[in-house]
Amino acid sequence: MMKKIRKMKPLKKAIQELESTGVLPPNVQDEVLVPDISLNEQVLKQVFENCSDIVFRPISSNRKTKMLLIYIDGLVDTKIMEQVVLKPMMFEGMPDGLKNVTSIGEIIQDQLIAFSQVKAVSKVREVIEGVLKSNLAVLTDGESQALLADLKGFEKRSIEEPSAELSVRGPRDGFTETLRVNTSLVRRRIRSPRLKMEPYSIGDLSQTDIAIAYIDGIAPNTVLEEVRQRIQRIQIDGVLESAFIEEFIEDLPFSPFPQIQNTERPDVVCSSLLEGKVAIFVDNTPFVLIVPMTFWTGLQAAEDYYERSIYTTFIRFIRYILINISLFLPSLYVAVTTFHPQLIPTSLLISIAAAREGIPFPAAVEALMMEFLFEGLREAGIRLPKSVGSAVSIVGALVIGQAAVQAGIISAPMVIIVATTGIASFSFPRYNLGTPYRMLRFPMLLLAGMLGLYGVAFGALAIIIHLTNIRSFGIPYLSPVAPQIPRNLKDVLIRTHRWNMTNRPVLISGEEKMRIPEGQQPGPKRGDQTE
């Protein structure tokens, strides 16, 4: 009895302070609940003051015991709550075998809401956090504990095909904004208890749920421990998207190149986990982070692994050529036409000179103007509504380009160069790696305009040096090319046959380096072909 009185004193004191000053003391959330349900209700109502979506629903059980249900309207499945919680407690008789039970809380926890995850808590703070995480809180008169039932039932987007990573062949499902839906899509593909998902909660106000996924024994412990430490060090008021986490944990925040991969595709996450990487799921966003990331990963599309290896290798060569064109073509054109015209064939040089006759701007200024205009049209097409965005960008480019040529402001060859560069920039399979190429195009143009081919060579050398110095969670950005690991080069410039890719990436994977047990490679043998 004395123990109950001692527990009730802090809350009674808080109520007295509330009645005298109108404000609860700041440490009231650290206090324990008391058997008096009216005191608990008064404190919680004051905490949730002016929160119109927080529902306080008092009821009486079939044993005439006062009870209080607290939940957020719209985040709890009220139909299940009424059918499985309210109806048995209010109208049905006592369950068999529980006639002699004195605690109504035991009845609720063991029998009435055994269909869901139930957790007993004893502190005011735990009740508040449970309600804010879409749980149903059940308080009972005479009980110093509350029960939190997982009855989440909010509206969510259905599973659809990812809009940013389309493919002709491959799975059509993509992540949504619900954390558990996203983790279930991965669990469907990797049905092993070795697939681990560690929970975290980040954000003082948002309390955003985060899950770190990895395969035990394949993910290296050094990378996994580094991911845990960086996430635990995050101190922020709210996390609204996975980009918030990305900026806190990346190695070089001032580098234009991304060091963390993001994707909407469950199959990409699963293939990365099988290589030994770590996935970071963030609630309220369909984009999952994957670490560590290498430069070559950003140049590989999901469809590369669903087509035949010969076709994929051919497509990769075209992709790499287009990627280099998107960065170097405007600067090479400016350098050659301005400083090194002797490198151009005579007939082509005469055509370019005739087209540039009467143009008031140097080639470098001309290229900068057109590139700036092209980026403006690209942004306009993205930000405008879909029904008019594509039309504005295409029509704008045609009209402005043609008008500029006819007015003698821009030469026709420059329009061709900028258009070719724009088309080449669309070949990037991952948007976040295409962005630094768009940015670096402008300093490369300035270097070409000032130093010619020497400036282009200097800019290319600076980019390569920077790429070799980048680390993503301790992994070299250009691996397995620099440092060179010959047995992992089967999936970089080319994509060899799947039965020939027996090893996981050496620097990324942990203890298990082999995909296929040694001596059991199921590759074709002579005599297998039917005559």
Short mmCIF file of C-alpha atoms in Angstrom, two decimals:
data_model
loop_
_atom_site.label_atom_id
_atom_site.label_comp_id
_atom_site.label_asym_id
_atom_site.label_seq_id
_atom_site.Cartn_x
_atom_site.Cartn_y
_atom_site.Cartn_z
CA MET A 1 0.00 0.00 0.00
CA MET A 2 2.84 2.36 0.90
CA LYS A 3 4.50 1.53 -2.43
CA LYS A 4 1.38 2.67 -4.33
CA ILE A 5 1.22 5.89 -2.34
CA ARG A 6 4.86 6.67 -3.12
CA LYS A 7 4.21 6.10 -6.83
CA MET A 8 1.16 8.33 -6.79
CA LYS A 9 2.88 11.26 -5.16
CA PRO A 10 4.81 12.53 -8.22
CA LEU A 11 1.73 12.55 -10.46
CA LYS A 12 -0.43 14.09 -7.73
CA LYS A 13 2.18 16.78 -7.28
CA ALA A 14 2.22 17.35 -11.05
CA ILE A 15 -1.57 17.69 -11.07
CA GLN A 16 -1.43 20.20 -8.23
CA GLU A 17 1.21 22.20 -10.09
CA LEU A 18 -0.94 22.04 -13.24
CA GLU A 19 -3.99 23.34 -11.39
CA SER A 20 -2.03 26.19 -9.81
CA THR A 21 0.14 27.29 -12.77
CA GLY A 22 -1.65 25.75 -15.76
CA VAL A 23 1.58 24.06 -16.91
CA LEU A 24 2.84 20.54 -16.29
CA PRO A 25 6.39 20.19 -14.90
CA PRO A 26 8.92 19.25 -17.62
CA ASN A 27 9.90 15.95 -15.99
CA VAL A 28 6.36 14.57 -15.70
CA GLN A 29 6.87 12.30 -18.74
CA ASP A 30 9.56 10.37 -16.83
CA GLU A 31 7.11 9.47 -14.06
CA VAL A 32 5.42 6.08 -13.77
CA LEU A 33 1.72 5.51 -14.22
CA VAL A 34 -0.50 5.25 -11.14
CA PRO A 35 -3.49 2.99 -10.42
CA ASP A 36 -5.80 6.03 -10.50
CA ILE A 37 -6.98 6.24 -14.13
CA SER A 38 -8.31 9.79 -13.68
CA LEU A 39 -4.84 11.09 -12.77
CA ASN A 40 -3.29 9.33 -15.76
CA GLU A 41 -5.98 10.71 -18.06
CA GLN A 42 -5.55 14.25 -16.78
CA VAL A 43 -1.79 14.20 -17.36
CA LEU A 44 -2.04 12.67 -20.82
CA LYS A 45 -4.78 15.10 -21.90
CA GLN A 46 -2.56 17.98 -20.86
CA VAL A 47 0.37 16.53 -22.82
CA PHE A 48 -1.84 16.15 -25.90
CA GLU A 49 -3.54 19.51 -25.46
CA ASN A 50 -4.82 21.05 -28.74
CA CYS A 51 -4.16 17.76 -30.56
CA SER A 52 -7.56 17.24 -32.18
CA ASP A 53 -6.51 13.96 -33.82
CA ILE A 54 -5.73 12.28 -30.47
CA VAL A 55 -8.81 10.37 -29.33
CA PHE A 56 -9.51 9.67 -25.63
CA ARG A 57 -12.28 7.07 -25.45
CA PRO A 58 -13.44 6.05 -21.95
CA ILE A 59 -15.33 2.74 -21.71
CA SER A 60 -16.47 0.30 -19.04
CA SER A 61 -15.74 -3.41 -19.28
CA ASN A 62 -18.25 -6.15 -18.64
CA ARG A 63 -16.94 -6.21 -15.06
CA LYS A 64 -17.80 -2.50 -14.71
CA THR A 65 -14.11 -1.59 -14.69
CA LYS A 66 -13.25 1.85 -16.04
CA MET A 67 -10.93 1.80 -19.02
CA LEU A 68 -9.43 4.43 -21.33
CA LEU A 69 -8.45 3.95 -24.96
CA ILE A 70 -6.03 6.46 -26.50
CA TYR A 71 -5.16 6.47 -30.20
CA ILE A 72 -4.59 8.74 -33.18
CA ASP A 73 -7.56 9.07 -35.49
CA GLY A 74 -6.55 7.88 -38.96
CA LEU A 75 -3.51 5.86 -37.87
CA VAL A 76 -5.34 3.04 -36.06
CA ASP A 77 -7.64 0.47 -37.67
CA THR A 78 -10.85 1.36 -35.85
CA LYS A 79 -12.81 -1.55 -37.36
CA ILE A 80 -10.46 -4.12 -35.86
CA MET A 81 -10.40 -2.15 -32.61
CA GLU A 82 -14.19 -2.20 -32.34
CA GLN A 83 -14.62 -5.85 -33.33
CA VAL A 84 -11.79 -7.43 -31.39
CA VAL A 85 -11.19 -5.03 -28.50
CA LEU A 86 -14.31 -3.03 -27.70
CA LYS A 87 -16.94 -5.69 -28.36
CA PRO A 88 -15.42 -8.42 -26.14
CA MET A 89 -14.63 -5.99 -23.32
CA MET A 90 -17.98 -4.20 -23.28
CA PHE A 91 -20.62 -6.73 -24.33
CA GLU A 92 -19.38 -10.33 -24.28
CA GLY A 93 -19.14 -12.42 -21.17
CA MET A 94 -15.97 -13.26 -19.32
CA PRO A 95 -13.83 -15.76 -21.24
CA ASP A 96 -13.80 -19.28 -19.84
CA GLY A 97 -10.94 -19.94 -17.48
CA LEU A 98 -10.63 -16.31 -16.46
CA LYS A 99 -13.39 -16.13 -13.87
CA ASN A 100 -10.96 -15.92 -11.00
CA VAL A 101 -8.57 -13.46 -12.55
CA THR A 102 -8.51 -10.26 -10.56
CA SER A 103 -6.58 -8.09 -13.01
CA ILE A 104 -8.56 -6.87 -16.01
CA GLY A 105 -5.19 -6.00 -17.61
CA GLU A 106 -4.23 -9.67 -17.61
CA ILE A 107 -7.50 -10.53 -19.35
CA ILE A 108 -6.91 -7.94 -22.05
CA GLN A 109 -3.31 -8.92 -22.61
CA ASP A 110 -3.73 -12.70 -22.54
CA GLN A 111 -7.09 -13.22 -24.18
CA LEU A 112 -8.89 -10.30 -25.75
CA ILE A 113 -6.19 -8.69 -27.89
CA ALA A 114 -3.84 -11.63 -28.30
CA PHE A 115 -4.21 -11.30 -32.06
CA SER A 116 -1.72 -8.39 -32.25
CA GLN A 117 1.62 -7.42 -30.78
CA VAL A 118 0.98 -6.23 -27.24
CA LYS A 119 3.44 -4.50 -24.97
CA ALA A 120 3.02 -3.52 -21.33
CA VAL A 121 4.53 -0.16 -20.30
CA SER A 122 4.63 1.67 -17.00
CA LYS A 123 5.93 5.19 -17.76
CA VAL A 124 4.04 8.19 -19.07
CA ARG A 125 6.71 8.74 -21.73
CA GLU A 126 6.32 5.20 -23.04
CA VAL A 127 2.56 5.68 -23.43
CA ILE A 128 3.08 8.94 -25.33
CA GLU A 129 5.67 7.43 -27.67
CA GLY A 130 3.50 4.36 -28.26
CA VAL A 131 0.45 6.44 -29.20
CA LEU A 132 2.53 8.63 -31.55
CA LYS A 133 3.79 5.47 -33.28
CA SER A 134 0.24 4.47 -34.25
CA ASN A 135 -0.40 2.09 -31.34
CA LEU A 136 -3.59 1.76 -29.31
CA ALA A 137 -2.99 2.51 -25.61
CA VAL A 138 -5.30 0.79 -23.11
CA LEU A 139 -5.34 2.14 -19.52
CA THR A 140 -7.30 0.36 -16.80
CA ASP A 141 -8.45 1.71 -13.44
CA GLY A 142 -6.53 0.01 -10.65
CA GLU A 143 -3.61 -0.87 -12.93
CA SER A 144 -0.24 0.92 -12.85
CA GLN A 145 0.57 -0.30 -16.35
CA ALA A 146 -0.78 0.46 -19.81
CA LEU A 147 -0.98 -1.89 -22.79
CA LEU A 148 0.14 -0.84 -26.26
CA ALA A 149 -1.50 -2.84 -29.07
CA ASP A 150 -0.15 -2.67 -32.60
CA LEU A 151 -3.28 -1.81 -34.61
CA LYS A 152 -1.79 0.33 -37.38
CA GLY A 153 -4.36 1.03 -40.06
CA PHE A 154 -3.43 4.20 -41.93
CA GLU A 155 -3.83 4.87 -45.65
CA LYS A 156 -0.86 3.90 -47.79
CA ARG A 157 0.12 3.88 -51.43
CA SER A 158 -0.16 0.59 -53.27
CA ILE A 159 2.89 -1.15 -54.69
CA GLU A 160 3.63 0.19 -58.17
CA GLU A 161 6.40 0.07 -60.74
CA PRO A 162 9.28 2.45 -59.88
CA SER A 163 9.06 5.57 -62.01
CA ALA A 164 12.77 6.48 -61.76
CA GLU A 165 14.24 3.04 -62.62
CA LEU A 166 12.22 1.57 -65.46
CA SER A 167 13.21 -1.66 -67.17
CA VAL A 168 11.88 -3.69 -70.08
CA ARG A 169 12.49 -6.99 -68.34
CA GLY A 170 12.46 -7.56 -64.60
CA PRO A 171 10.20 -7.24 -61.55
CA ARG A 172 7.55 -4.52 -61.65
CA ASP A 173 7.14 -3.91 -57.93
CA GLY A 174 8.71 -0.94 -56.18
CA PHE A 175 9.07 0.38 -52.67
CA THR A 176 6.38 2.54 -51.04
CA GLU A 177 6.40 5.02 -48.15
CA THR A 178 5.67 2.31 -45.55
CA LEU A 179 8.69 0.77 -43.83
CA ARG A 180 7.23 -2.68 -43.16
CA VAL A 181 5.91 -3.00 -46.71
CA ASN A 182 9.41 -2.28 -48.00
CA THR A 183 11.11 -4.77 -45.70
CA SER A 184 8.54 -7.43 -46.62
CA LEU A 185 9.35 -7.00 -50.33
CA VAL A 186 12.97 -7.84 -49.54
CA ARG A 187 12.06 -10.69 -47.21
CA ARG A 188 9.97 -12.28 -49.99
CA ARG A 189 13.09 -12.56 -52.12
CA ILE A 190 15.63 -13.56 -49.46
CA ARG A 191 13.93 -16.17 -47.28
CA SER A 192 16.70 -16.80 -44.84
CA PRO A 193 17.06 -16.12 -41.10
CA ARG A 194 20.51 -14.74 -41.92
CA LEU A 195 18.81 -11.65 -43.35
CA LYS A 196 18.93 -9.30 -40.37
CA MET A 197 17.03 -6.01 -39.91
CA GLU A 198 18.13 -3.87 -36.98
CA PRO A 199 15.65 -1.15 -35.87
CA TYR A 200 16.55 2.44 -35.00
CA SER A 201 14.58 5.61 -34.32
CA ILE A 202 16.02 8.95 -35.48
CA GLY A 203 14.65 12.47 -34.90
CA ASP A 204 13.74 14.12 -31.63
CA LEU A 205 10.33 15.20 -32.96
CA SER A 206 9.68 12.90 -35.93
CA GLN A 207 10.85 9.66 -34.25
CA THR A 208 11.34 8.18 -37.72
CA ASP A 209 11.72 4.40 -37.83
CA ILE A 210 14.85 3.14 -39.59
CA ALA A 211 15.97 -0.41 -40.33
CA ILE A 212 19.48 -1.58 -41.25
CA ALA A 213 19.35 -4.71 -43.40
CA TYR A 214 22.27 -7.05 -44.08
CA ILE A 215 23.04 -10.74 -44.50
CA ASP A 216 24.93 -12.20 -41.58
CA GLY A 217 28.25 -13.67 -42.70
CA ILE A 218 28.26 -11.89 -46.08
CA ALA A 219 28.28 -8.24 -44.96
CA PRO A 220 31.72 -7.29 -43.53
CA ASN A 221 31.69 -6.47 -39.83
CA THR A 222 33.84 -3.36 -40.33
CA VAL A 223 31.34 -1.75 -42.72
CA LEU A 224 28.38 -2.85 -40.61
CA GLU A 225 29.86 -1.38 -37.43
CA GLU A 226 30.69 1.86 -39.22
CA VAL A 227 27.08 2.16 -40.44
CA ARG A 228 25.77 1.63 -36.91
CA GLN A 229 28.08 4.24 -35.41
CA ARG A 230 27.30 6.89 -38.02
CA ILE A 231 23.54 6.41 -37.64
CA GLN A 232 23.70 6.49 -33.85
CA ARG A 233 25.62 9.79 -33.99
CA ILE A 234 22.81 11.56 -35.90
CA GLN A 235 21.20 14.32 -33.83
CA ILE A 236 18.35 16.10 -35.62
CA ASP A 237 14.80 17.20 -34.84
CA GLY A 238 13.18 15.33 -37.75
CA VAL A 239 13.89 12.97 -40.65
CA LEU A 240 11.49 13.42 -43.56
CA GLU A 241 13.33 11.47 -46.27
CA SER A 242 16.30 9.15 -46.65
CA ALA A 243 18.34 12.08 -48.04
CA PHE A 244 18.48 13.44 -44.46
CA ILE A 245 20.29 10.27 -43.38
CA GLU A 246 22.48 10.25 -46.50
CA GLU A 247 23.93 13.70 -45.81
CA PHE A 248 24.81 12.76 -42.24
CA ILE A 249 26.65 9.51 -43.00
CA GLU A 250 28.45 10.12 -46.32
CA ASP A 251 32.25 10.34 -46.29
CA LEU A 252 32.86 13.46 -48.42
CA PRO A 253 29.89 15.85 -48.22
CA PHE A 254 31.56 18.41 -50.54
CA SER A 255 32.27 15.94 -53.35
CA PRO A 256 29.96 16.21 -56.38
CA PHE A 257 29.94 12.42 -56.72
CA PRO A 258 27.47 10.40 -54.62
CA GLN A 259 28.95 7.90 -52.18
CA ILE A 260 25.63 6.31 -51.21
CA GLN A 261 23.35 4.58 -53.69
CA ASN A 262 19.58 5.04 -53.52
CA THR A 263 16.98 2.89 -55.25
CA GLU A 264 13.26 2.20 -55.45
CA ARG A 265 13.69 -1.40 -56.63
CA PRO A 266 13.58 -4.35 -54.19
CA ASP A 267 15.58 -6.54 -56.60
CA VAL A 268 18.46 -4.02 -56.59
CA VAL A 269 18.49 -4.05 -52.79
CA CYS A 270 18.51 -7.86 -52.70
CA SER A 271 21.35 -8.15 -55.22
CA SER A 272 23.34 -5.60 -53.20
CA LEU A 273 22.74 -7.52 -49.97
CA LEU A 274 23.97 -10.71 -51.66
CA GLU A 275 27.18 -8.88 -52.57
CA GLY A 276 27.79 -7.95 -48.93
CA LYS A 277 26.41 -4.42 -48.87
CA VAL A 278 24.17 -2.87 -46.22
CA ALA A 279 20.71 -1.39 -46.93
CA ILE A 280 19.16 1.41 -44.87
CA PHE A 281 15.34 1.57 -44.90
CA VAL A 282 13.72 4.84 -43.80
CA ASP A 283 10.03 5.17 -43.04
CA ASN A 284 7.92 7.58 -45.16
CA THR A 285 10.08 7.32 -48.28
CA PRO A 286 10.31 4.79 -51.14
CA PHE A 287 14.06 5.36 -51.56
CA VAL A 288 16.34 2.87 -49.80
CA LEU A 289 20.02 3.68 -49.22
CA ILE A 290 22.74 1.15 -50.07
CA VAL A 291 26.31 1.33 -48.77
CA PRO A 292 29.10 1.15 -49.73
CA MET A 293 28.75 2.49 -53.27
CA THR A 294 31.32 2.32 -56.05
CA PHE A 295 31.56 4.38 -59.22
CA TRP A 296 30.79 1.37 -61.40
CA THR A 297 27.64 0.56 -59.44
CA GLY A 298 26.21 3.90 -60.51
CA LEU A 299 26.73 2.96 -64.17
CA GLN A 300 24.94 -0.39 -63.95
CA ALA A 301 21.22 -0.72 -64.62
CA ALA A 302 19.00 -3.38 -63.06
CA GLU A 303 18.14 -4.66 -66.53
CA ASP A 304 21.81 -5.53 -67.16
CA TYR A 305 21.25 -8.69 -65.14
CA TYR A 306 18.01 -9.77 -66.83
CA GLU A 307 19.32 -9.79 -70.41
CA ARG A 308 21.89 -12.05 -72.05
CA SER A 309 25.49 -11.20 -71.20
CA ILE A 310 26.54 -10.46 -74.81
CA TYR A 311 23.78 -7.92 -75.28
CA THR A 312 24.44 -6.36 -71.87
CA THR A 313 28.15 -5.96 -72.63
CA PHE A 314 27.33 -4.24 -75.94
CA ILE A 315 24.88 -1.88 -74.21
CA ARG A 316 27.44 -1.08 -71.52
CA PHE A 317 30.03 -0.03 -74.10
CA ILE A 318 27.48 2.29 -75.71
CA ARG A 319 26.55 3.65 -72.28
CA TYR A 320 30.17 4.39 -71.34
CA ILE A 321 30.76 6.19 -74.65
CA LEU A 322 27.64 8.32 -74.19
CA ILE A 323 28.63 9.14 -70.59
CA ASN A 324 32.02 10.46 -71.76
CA ILE A 325 30.32 12.39 -74.56
CA SER A 326 28.00 14.07 -72.04
CA LEU A 327 31.01 15.43 -70.13
CA PHE A 328 33.68 16.12 -72.76
CA LEU A 329 31.95 16.86 -76.08
CA PRO A 330 31.16 20.59 -75.52
CA SER A 331 34.59 21.31 -74.02
CA LEU A 332 36.40 19.42 -76.81
CA TYR A 333 34.44 21.35 -79.45
CA VAL A 334 35.30 24.68 -77.82
CA ALA A 335 38.98 23.74 -77.38
CA VAL A 336 39.44 22.50 -80.94
CA THR A 337 37.55 25.30 -82.71
CA THR A 338 39.20 28.03 -80.59
CA PHE A 339 42.82 26.86 -80.13
CA HIS A 340 43.47 23.84 -82.35
CA PRO A 341 41.61 24.23 -85.67
CA GLN A 342 44.41 22.30 -87.42
CA LEU A 343 42.99 19.10 -85.88
CA ILE A 344 39.74 19.50 -87.83
CA PRO A 345 39.52 18.18 -91.45
CA THR A 346 39.55 21.00 -93.96
CA SER A 347 36.06 20.46 -95.36
CA LEU A 348 34.53 20.27 -91.87
CA LEU A 349 36.49 23.34 -90.77
CA ILE A 350 35.14 25.32 -93.72
CA SER A 351 31.56 24.30 -92.82
CA ILE A 352 32.03 25.30 -89.18
CA ALA A 353 33.64 28.62 -90.14
CA ALA A 354 30.78 29.40 -92.54
CA ALA A 355 28.20 28.60 -89.86
CA ARG A 356 29.99 30.76 -87.29
CA GLU A 357 30.32 33.75 -89.60
CA GLY A 358 28.59 36.72 -88.01
CA ILE A 359 28.21 35.08 -84.54
CA PRO A 360 29.02 37.84 -81.98
CA PHE A 361 30.17 35.52 -79.16
CA PRO A 362 33.23 33.29 -78.80
CA ALA A 363 32.63 29.54 -78.86
CA ALA A 364 33.09 29.21 -75.07
CA VAL A 365 30.45 31.87 -74.28
CA GLU A 366 28.17 30.39 -76.91
CA ALA A 367 28.45 26.93 -75.34
CA LEU A 368 27.88 28.24 -71.81
CA MET A 369 24.73 30.07 -72.91
CA MET A 370 23.29 27.02 -74.65
CA GLU A 371 24.16 24.66 -71.79
CA PHE A 372 22.55 27.02 -69.29
CA LEU A 373 19.44 27.23 -71.46
CA PHE A 374 19.29 23.45 -71.85
CA GLU A 375 19.51 22.92 -68.07
CA GLY A 376 16.75 25.50 -67.60
CA LEU A 377 14.49 23.64 -70.03
CA ARG A 378 15.26 20.35 -68.28
CA GLU A 379 14.29 21.78 -64.89
CA ALA A 380 11.14 23.34 -66.33
CA GLY A 381 10.09 19.98 -67.77
CA ILE A 382 10.59 18.30 -64.38
CA ARG A 383 8.83 20.90 -62.20
CA LEU A 384 5.81 21.53 -64.43
CA PRO A 385 2.81 19.17 -64.37
CA LYS A 386 3.32 16.00 -66.40
CA SER A 387 0.64 16.95 -68.92
CA VAL A 388 2.55 20.07 -70.02
CA GLY A 389 6.12 19.50 -68.77
CA SER A 390 7.38 17.36 -71.65
CA ALA A 391 5.66 19.55 -74.24
CA VAL A 392 7.21 22.73 -72.84
CA SER A 393 10.74 21.27 -72.75
CA ILE A 394 10.62 19.83 -76.29
CA VAL A 395 8.82 22.76 -77.93
CA GLY A 396 10.96 25.25 -76.01
CA ALA A 397 14.19 23.64 -77.17
CA LEU A 398 13.07 23.53 -80.81
CA VAL A 399 11.67 27.06 -80.92
CA ILE A 400 14.47 28.77 -79.00
CA GLY A 401 17.22 26.85 -80.80
CA GLN A 402 15.83 27.59 -84.27
CA ALA A 403 15.16 31.24 -83.41
CA ALA A 404 18.67 31.71 -82.00
CA VAL A 405 20.26 30.27 -85.17
CA GLN A 406 18.14 32.41 -87.48
CA ALA A 407 18.90 35.52 -85.41
CA GLY A 408 22.62 34.89 -85.74
CA ILE A 409 23.21 34.61 -81.97
CA ILE A 410 24.06 30.91 -81.89
CA SER A 411 25.68 28.82 -84.62
CA ALA A 412 24.01 25.68 -85.92
CA PRO A 413 26.97 23.39 -85.02
CA MET A 414 26.73 24.53 -81.41
CA VAL A 415 23.04 23.60 -81.30
CA ILE A 416 23.95 20.14 -82.60
CA ILE A 417 26.73 19.75 -80.00
CA VAL A 418 24.50 20.79 -77.09
CA ALA A 419 21.60 18.59 -78.28
CA THR A 420 23.92 15.59 -78.63
CA THR A 421 25.32 16.23 -75.16
CA GLY A 422 21.80 16.43 -73.73
CA ILE A 423 20.78 13.14 -75.33
CA ALA A 424 23.96 11.47 -74.06
CA SER A 425 23.28 12.69 -70.50
CA PHE A 426 20.01 10.71 -70.46
CA SER A 427 21.95 7.43 -70.72
CA PHE A 428 22.83 7.42 -67.00
CA PRO A 429 20.98 4.53 -65.33
CA ARG A 430 21.07 6.34 -61.96
CA TYR A 431 19.98 9.95 -61.63
CA ASN A 432 22.27 10.81 -58.71
CA LEU A 433 25.40 9.95 -60.72
CA GLY A 434 24.24 11.93 -63.76
CA THR A 435 23.96 15.13 -61.70
CA PRO A 436 27.73 15.58 -61.06
CA TYR A 437 28.40 15.14 -64.79
CA ARG A 438 25.95 17.95 -65.51
CA MET A 439 27.67 20.16 -62.95
CA LEU A 440 31.24 19.39 -64.10
CA ARG A 441 30.36 20.23 -67.69
CA PHE A 442 30.50 23.96 -66.88
CA PRO A 443 34.01 24.11 -65.30
CA MET A 444 35.25 21.88 -68.14
CA LEU A 445 33.91 24.46 -70.64
CA LEU A 446 35.70 27.26 -68.79
CA LEU A 447 38.99 25.33 -68.79
CA ALA A 448 38.61 24.55 -72.50
CA GLY A 449 37.85 28.20 -73.27
CA MET A 450 40.98 29.39 -71.41
CA LEU A 451 43.58 26.66 -72.05
CA GLY A 452 42.26 24.58 -74.94
CA LEU A 453 43.03 20.87 -74.95
CA TYR A 454 45.49 21.43 -72.09
CA GLY A 455 42.57 22.64 -69.99
CA VAL A 456 40.47 19.61 -70.94
CA ALA A 457 43.34 17.27 -70.01
CA PHE A 458 43.88 19.11 -66.72
CA GLY A 459 40.17 18.89 -65.85
CA ALA A 460 39.99 15.17 -66.73
CA LEU A 461 43.11 14.47 -64.63
CA ALA A 462 41.66 16.37 -61.66
CA ILE A 463 38.43 14.34 -61.86
CA ILE A 464 40.33 11.03 -61.99
CA ILE A 465 42.53 12.00 -59.02
CA HIS A 466 39.45 13.00 -57.04
CA LEU A 467 37.68 9.72 -57.86
CA THR A 468 40.68 7.65 -56.76
CA ASN A 469 40.73 9.45 -53.39
CA ILE A 470 37.04 8.90 -52.58
CA ARG A 471 36.14 6.24 -50.04
CA SER A 472 32.64 4.98 -49.35
CA PHE A 473 32.63 3.49 -45.84
CA GLY A 474 36.28 2.58 -46.29
CA ILE A 475 35.86 1.01 -49.76
CA PRO A 476 37.78 2.65 -52.68
CA TYR A 477 35.33 4.36 -55.03
CA LEU A 478 36.93 2.98 -58.23
CA SER A 479 37.34 -0.60 -57.00
CA PRO A 480 37.85 -3.16 -58.50
CA VAL A 481 39.66 -1.09 -61.18
CA ALA A 482 41.72 0.99 -58.75
CA PRO A 483 42.95 -0.92 -56.82
CA GLN A 484 42.75 -3.54 -59.51
CA ILE A 485 41.21 -6.88 -58.54
CA PRO A 486 41.26 -9.05 -61.71
CA ARG A 487 38.72 -11.65 -60.56
CA ASN A 488 36.12 -8.93 -59.89
CA LEU A 489 36.49 -7.30 -63.34
CA LYS A 490 33.91 -9.67 -64.81
CA ASP A 491 31.11 -7.22 -63.97
CA VAL A 492 32.63 -3.80 -64.67
CA LEU A 493 33.29 -2.92 -68.31
CA ILE A 494 31.67 -6.16 -69.43
CA ARG A 495 29.10 -8.49 -67.91
CA THR A 496 30.24 -12.05 -68.17
CA HIS A 497 27.95 -15.09 -67.94
CA ARG A 498 26.28 -15.56 -64.59
CA TRP A 499 27.76 -19.01 -64.09
CA ASN A 500 31.20 -17.42 -64.48
CA MET A 501 30.68 -14.83 -61.72
CA THR A 502 31.62 -17.15 -58.85
CA ASN A 503 33.11 -14.55 -56.50
CA ARG A 504 31.55 -11.73 -54.56
CA PRO A 505 33.36 -8.36 -54.57
CA VAL A 506 36.48 -8.95 -52.49
CA LEU A 507 36.60 -5.57 -50.73
CA ILE A 508 32.84 -5.39 -50.07
CA SER A 509 31.89 -8.89 -48.92
CA GLY A 510 32.74 -10.42 -45.56
CA GLU A 511 33.71 -13.99 -44.75
CA GLU A 512 31.81 -15.72 -47.57
CA LYS A 513 33.55 -14.70 -50.79
CA MET A 514 32.09 -17.39 -53.08
CA ARG A 515 28.69 -17.15 -54.75
CA ILE A 516 28.94 -20.67 -56.15
CA PRO A 517 30.80 -23.38 -54.20
CA GLU A 518 34.21 -24.07 -55.69
CA GLY A 519 34.21 -27.01 -58.09
CA GLN A 520 30.45 -26.77 -58.72
CA GLN A 521 30.35 -24.14 -61.45
CA PRO A 522 27.45 -25.19 -63.71
CA GLY A 523 28.90 -23.69 -66.90
CA PRO A 524 28.39 -25.32 -70.30
CA LYS A 525 30.70 -28.19 -71.25
CA ARG A 526 31.62 -29.66 -74.59
CA GLY A 527 29.13 -32.18 -75.82
CA ASP A 528 26.20 -30.48 -74.11
CA GLN A 529 24.80 -29.24 -77.42
CA THR A 530 22.21 -31.43 -79.07
CA GLU A 531 23.12 -32.65 -82.50
#
